Structures are given as structure tokens and as C-alpha cells.
mmCIF file of C-alpha atoms in Angstrom:
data_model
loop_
_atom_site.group_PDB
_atom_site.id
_atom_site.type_symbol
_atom_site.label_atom_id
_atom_site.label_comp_id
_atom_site.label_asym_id
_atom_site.label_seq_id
_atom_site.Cartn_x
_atom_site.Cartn_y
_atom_site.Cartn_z
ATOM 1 C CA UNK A 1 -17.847 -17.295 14.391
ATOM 2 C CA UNK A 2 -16.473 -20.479 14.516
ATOM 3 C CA UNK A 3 -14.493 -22.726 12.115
ATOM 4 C CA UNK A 4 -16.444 -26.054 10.428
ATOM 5 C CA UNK A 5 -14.119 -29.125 10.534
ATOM 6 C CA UNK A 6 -13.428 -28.889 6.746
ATOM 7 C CA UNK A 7 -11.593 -25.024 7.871
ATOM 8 C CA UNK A 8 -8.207 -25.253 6.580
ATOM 9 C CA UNK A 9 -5.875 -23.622 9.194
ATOM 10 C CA UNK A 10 -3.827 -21.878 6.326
ATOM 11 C CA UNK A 11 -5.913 -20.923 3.256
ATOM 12 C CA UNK A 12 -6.012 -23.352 0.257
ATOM 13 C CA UNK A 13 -5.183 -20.632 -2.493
ATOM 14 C CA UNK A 14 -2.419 -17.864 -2.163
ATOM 15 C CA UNK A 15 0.117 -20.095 -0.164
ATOM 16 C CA UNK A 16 3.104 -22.637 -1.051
ATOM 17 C CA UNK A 17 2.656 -24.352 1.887
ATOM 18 C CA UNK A 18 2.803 -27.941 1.915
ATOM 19 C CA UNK A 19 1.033 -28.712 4.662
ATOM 20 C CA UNK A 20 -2.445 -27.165 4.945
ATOM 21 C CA UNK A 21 -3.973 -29.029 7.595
ATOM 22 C CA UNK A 22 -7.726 -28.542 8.532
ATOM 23 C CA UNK A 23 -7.845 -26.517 11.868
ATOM 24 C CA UNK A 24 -9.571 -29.693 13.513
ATOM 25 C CA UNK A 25 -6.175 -31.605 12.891
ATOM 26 C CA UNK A 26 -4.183 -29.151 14.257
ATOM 27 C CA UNK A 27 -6.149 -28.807 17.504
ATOM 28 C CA UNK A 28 -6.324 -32.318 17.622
ATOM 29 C CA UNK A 29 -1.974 -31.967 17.051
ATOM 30 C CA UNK A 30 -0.730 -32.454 21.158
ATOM 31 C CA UNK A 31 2.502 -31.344 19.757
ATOM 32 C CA UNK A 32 1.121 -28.565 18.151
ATOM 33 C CA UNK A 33 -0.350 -27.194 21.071
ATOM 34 C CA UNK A 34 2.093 -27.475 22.904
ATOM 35 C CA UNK A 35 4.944 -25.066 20.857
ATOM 36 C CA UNK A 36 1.952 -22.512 20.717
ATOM 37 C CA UNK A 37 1.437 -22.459 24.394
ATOM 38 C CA UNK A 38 5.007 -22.492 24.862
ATOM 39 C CA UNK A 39 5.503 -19.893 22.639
ATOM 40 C CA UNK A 40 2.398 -18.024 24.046
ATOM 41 C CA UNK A 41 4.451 -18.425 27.617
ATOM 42 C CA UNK A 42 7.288 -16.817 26.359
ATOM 43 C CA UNK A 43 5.822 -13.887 24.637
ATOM 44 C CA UNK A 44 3.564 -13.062 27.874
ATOM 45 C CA UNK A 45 7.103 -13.016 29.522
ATOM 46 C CA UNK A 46 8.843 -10.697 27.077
ATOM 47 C CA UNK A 47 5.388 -8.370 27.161
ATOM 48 C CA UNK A 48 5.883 -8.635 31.278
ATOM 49 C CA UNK A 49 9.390 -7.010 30.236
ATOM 50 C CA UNK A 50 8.276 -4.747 27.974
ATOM 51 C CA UNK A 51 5.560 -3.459 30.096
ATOM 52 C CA UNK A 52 7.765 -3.192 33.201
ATOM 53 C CA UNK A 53 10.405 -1.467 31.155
ATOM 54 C CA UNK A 54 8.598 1.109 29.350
ATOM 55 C CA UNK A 55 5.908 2.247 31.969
ATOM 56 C CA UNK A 56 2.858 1.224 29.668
ATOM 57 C CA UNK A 57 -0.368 -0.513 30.336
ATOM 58 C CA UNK A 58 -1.705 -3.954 29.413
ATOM 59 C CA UNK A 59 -4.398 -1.496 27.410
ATOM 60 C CA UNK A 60 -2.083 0.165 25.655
ATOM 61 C CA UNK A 61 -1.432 -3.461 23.782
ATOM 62 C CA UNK A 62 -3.241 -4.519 20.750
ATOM 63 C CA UNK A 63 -3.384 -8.622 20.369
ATOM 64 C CA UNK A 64 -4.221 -9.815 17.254
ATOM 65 C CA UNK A 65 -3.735 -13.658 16.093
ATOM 66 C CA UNK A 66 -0.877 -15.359 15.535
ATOM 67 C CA UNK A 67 -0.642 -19.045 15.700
ATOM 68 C CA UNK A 68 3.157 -20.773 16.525
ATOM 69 C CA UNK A 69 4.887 -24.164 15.942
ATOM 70 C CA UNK A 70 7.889 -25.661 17.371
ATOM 71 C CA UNK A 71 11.074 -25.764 15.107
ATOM 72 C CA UNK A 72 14.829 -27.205 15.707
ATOM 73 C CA UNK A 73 13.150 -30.810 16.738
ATOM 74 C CA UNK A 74 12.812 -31.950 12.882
ATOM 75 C CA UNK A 75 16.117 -29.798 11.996
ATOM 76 C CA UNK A 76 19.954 -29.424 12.732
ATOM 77 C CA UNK A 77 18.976 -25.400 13.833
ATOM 78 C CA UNK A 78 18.467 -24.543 17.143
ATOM 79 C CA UNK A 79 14.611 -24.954 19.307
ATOM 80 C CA UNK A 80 12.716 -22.398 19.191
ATOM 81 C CA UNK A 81 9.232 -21.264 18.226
ATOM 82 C CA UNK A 82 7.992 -19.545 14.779
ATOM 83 C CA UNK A 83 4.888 -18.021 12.967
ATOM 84 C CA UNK A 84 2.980 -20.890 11.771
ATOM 85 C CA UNK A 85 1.167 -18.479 9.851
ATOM 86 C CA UNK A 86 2.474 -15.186 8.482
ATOM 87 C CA UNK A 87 2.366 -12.666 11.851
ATOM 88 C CA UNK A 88 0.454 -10.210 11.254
ATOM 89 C CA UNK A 89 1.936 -8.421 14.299
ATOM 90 C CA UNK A 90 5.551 -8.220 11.969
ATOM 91 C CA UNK A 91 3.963 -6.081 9.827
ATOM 92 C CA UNK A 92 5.359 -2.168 9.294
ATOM 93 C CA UNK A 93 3.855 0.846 10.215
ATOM 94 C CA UNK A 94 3.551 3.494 7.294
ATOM 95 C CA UNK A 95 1.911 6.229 9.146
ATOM 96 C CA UNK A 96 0.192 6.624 12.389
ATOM 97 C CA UNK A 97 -2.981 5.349 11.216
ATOM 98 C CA UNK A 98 -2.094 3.098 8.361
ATOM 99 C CA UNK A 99 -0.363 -0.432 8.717
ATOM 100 C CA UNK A 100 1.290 -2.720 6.239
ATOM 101 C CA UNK A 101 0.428 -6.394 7.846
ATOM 102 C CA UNK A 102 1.340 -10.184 6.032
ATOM 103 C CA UNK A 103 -1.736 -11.516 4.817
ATOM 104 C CA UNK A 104 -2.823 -14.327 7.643
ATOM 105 C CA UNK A 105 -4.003 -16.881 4.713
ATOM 106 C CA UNK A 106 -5.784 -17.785 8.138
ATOM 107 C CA UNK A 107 -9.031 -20.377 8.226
ATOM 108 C CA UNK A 108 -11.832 -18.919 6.218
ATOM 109 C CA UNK A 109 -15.847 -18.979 7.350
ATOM 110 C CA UNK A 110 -18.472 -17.919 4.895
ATOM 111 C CA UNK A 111 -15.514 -16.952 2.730
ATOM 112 C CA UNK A 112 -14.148 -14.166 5.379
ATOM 113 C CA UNK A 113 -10.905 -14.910 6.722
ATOM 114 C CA UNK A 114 -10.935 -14.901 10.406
ATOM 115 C CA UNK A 115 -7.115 -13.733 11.277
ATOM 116 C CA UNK A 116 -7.265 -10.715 8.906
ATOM 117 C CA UNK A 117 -10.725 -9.695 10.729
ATOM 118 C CA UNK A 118 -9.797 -9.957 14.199
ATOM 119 C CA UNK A 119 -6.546 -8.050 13.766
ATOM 120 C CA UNK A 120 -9.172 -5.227 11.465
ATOM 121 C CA UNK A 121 -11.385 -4.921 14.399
ATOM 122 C CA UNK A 122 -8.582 -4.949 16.859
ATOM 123 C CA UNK A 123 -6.482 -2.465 14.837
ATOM 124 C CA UNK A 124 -9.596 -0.733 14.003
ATOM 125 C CA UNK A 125 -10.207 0.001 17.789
ATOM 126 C CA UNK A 126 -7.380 2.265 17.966
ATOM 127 C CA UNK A 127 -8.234 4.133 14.813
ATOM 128 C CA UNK A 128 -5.701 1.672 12.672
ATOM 129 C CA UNK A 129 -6.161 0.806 9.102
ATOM 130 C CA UNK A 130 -4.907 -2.279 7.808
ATOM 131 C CA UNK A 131 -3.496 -3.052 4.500
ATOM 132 C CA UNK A 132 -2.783 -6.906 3.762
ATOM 133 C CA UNK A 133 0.790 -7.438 2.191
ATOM 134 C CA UNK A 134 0.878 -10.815 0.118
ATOM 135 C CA UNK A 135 4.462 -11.906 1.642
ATOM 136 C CA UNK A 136 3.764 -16.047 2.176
ATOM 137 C CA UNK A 137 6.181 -16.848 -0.492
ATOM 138 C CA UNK A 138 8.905 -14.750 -0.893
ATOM 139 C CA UNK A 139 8.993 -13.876 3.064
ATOM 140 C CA UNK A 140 7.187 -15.734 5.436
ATOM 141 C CA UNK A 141 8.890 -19.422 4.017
ATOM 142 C CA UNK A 142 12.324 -18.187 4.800
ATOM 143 C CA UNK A 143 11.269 -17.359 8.633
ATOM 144 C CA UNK A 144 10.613 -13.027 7.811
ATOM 145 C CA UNK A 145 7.302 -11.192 7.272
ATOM 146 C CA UNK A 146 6.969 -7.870 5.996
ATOM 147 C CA UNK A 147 9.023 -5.676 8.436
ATOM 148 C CA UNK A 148 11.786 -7.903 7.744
ATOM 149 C CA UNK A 149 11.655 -7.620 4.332
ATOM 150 C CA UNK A 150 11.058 -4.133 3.755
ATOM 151 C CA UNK A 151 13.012 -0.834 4.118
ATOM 152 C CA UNK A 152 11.260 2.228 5.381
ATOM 153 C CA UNK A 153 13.110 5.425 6.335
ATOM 154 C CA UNK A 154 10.832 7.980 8.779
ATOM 155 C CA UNK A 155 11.671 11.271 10.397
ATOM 156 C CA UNK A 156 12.530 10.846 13.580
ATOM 157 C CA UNK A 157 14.239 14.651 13.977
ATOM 158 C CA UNK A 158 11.221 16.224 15.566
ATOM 159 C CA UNK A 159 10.475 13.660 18.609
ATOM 160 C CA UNK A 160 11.995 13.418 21.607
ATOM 161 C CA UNK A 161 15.118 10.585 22.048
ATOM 162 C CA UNK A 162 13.378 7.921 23.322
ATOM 163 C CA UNK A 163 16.107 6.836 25.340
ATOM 164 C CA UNK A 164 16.861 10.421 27.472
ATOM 165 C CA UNK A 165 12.886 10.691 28.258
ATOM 166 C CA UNK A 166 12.304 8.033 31.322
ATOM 167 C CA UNK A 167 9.686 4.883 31.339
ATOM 168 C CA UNK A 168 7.106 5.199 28.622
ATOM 169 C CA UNK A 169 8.910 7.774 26.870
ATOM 170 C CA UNK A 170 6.611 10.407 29.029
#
């Protein structure tokens, strides 16, 4: 499926964005581009990490779509990259097979939002439910999403210590 030129790159309705540019203008935005692909750099560096670290595979990742911008050029705060859209990878886990993610408000195509279904067949893959979290105001504006935002307690007394049990927690 692709996106028509009209596709806004944040949905028109649910959001208090100011800026809802089509997804044309933003792929036409060098600057633009360029924070994501930065951005997209340094998360494939931190995943390198992560994957080194912990002993798991590339598989044992689930991508799902998350768009970045630049910030700290137009501000006083420091450079850096952020969500452009509400990550639905910051969302919280409420059971093994159910998953609290920030609605996308991503570009929408015959009225079906193309963020939230990539991440639902992605998620979906692994036997993942998701369950979209409005957050775009009173979260995502002041630089959170939904795990931020949220307080969860779990039972962690019956697992091993994750620290104590070697790479991959095997």
C-alpha cells in the first residue's frame, strides 16, 4: 500500500500538532531525512549493543515504524533525535501477549492507518496483541509515550535474576 500525495504524515483528527505535513513534503524535507537516517544510524548501533550484549538474534527483534526528527537545532536544548510520531515501540507490555502501544496518528490509505497496521502484523507474528493508547497530547508533546507515562508493577519473584544468568538470560 502506498501513500497518495494528499497522505498527511500525522493524521488530521486526534492530534495537537501544528504541523501536519503531507508525507510527500516530508520526503521531499532533505533535513528531514537526514535526522531520521541519523537517528536510524544510531539505533542500529545501540541494537548492535544490545544484540552483542545479551546473546540474542537479529530474529528475535520485532521492527515496527517509527519515524524521527532532529531537535536542539531550533532550541537552546541539546541535539539529538526524537519520535516525530508517537513510538509505538515505547509502548508497555501488560502481559505476555497483550501490548499497550501510542496510537501512530500515522498517514492513512483507504481510511486504515498504515503505522498501527504494520506494527499489528509485526506484533501479530509473534502472537502479540496490540491495544492503541491515545497519548499524542498529554504524552507524546512533552517528549514521553506511554511507558513513560504509566506505572505498572509485575511479579518478577518467580524468574530468574536476569543479571546472575549469562548472555541472553539462558
Amino acid at each position: 500500500m502506498s501513500c497518495s500525495a494528499e497522505a498527511r504524515a500525522l493524521e488530521e483528527e486526534g492530534t495537537a500538532a501544528e504541523r501536519k505535513p503531507t508525507v510527500d513534503a516530508l520526503l521531499a524535507d532533505d533535513a528531514f531525512l537526514a535526522g531520521d537516517e541519523e537517528a536510524a544510524r544510531r539505533i542500529d548501533d545501540q541494537i548492535a549493543v544490545l544484540l552483542r550484549e545479551t546473546g540474542l538474534s537479529r530474529r528475535d527483534l520485532v521492527r515496527v515504524p517509527v519515524p524521527y526528527t532532529t531537535l536542539g537545532a531550533e532550541t537552546d536544548g541539546p541535539m539529538g533525535a526524537i519520535a516525530y510520531s508517537p513510538s509505538i515501540a515505547n509502548g508497555l507490555s501488560l502481559t505476555a501477549r497483550d501490548y499497550a502501544a501510542p496510537d501512530p496518528h500515522g498517514p492513512k490509505v483507504g481510511g486504515r492507518d498504515l503505522s498501527r497496521t504494520a506494527a499489528q502484523k509485526a506484533l501479530a507474528a509473534g502472537g502479540v496483541r496490540v491495544h492503541w493508547v491515545e497519548n499524542f497530547a498529554w504524552s507524546h508533546l512533552a517528549g514521553g509515550e506511554v511507558h513513560c507515562a504509566t506505572n505498572a508493577l509485575r511479579d518478577t519473584s518467580g524468574g530468574a535474576r536476569w543479571w546472575s544468568t549469562g548472555p541472553g538470560g539462558r
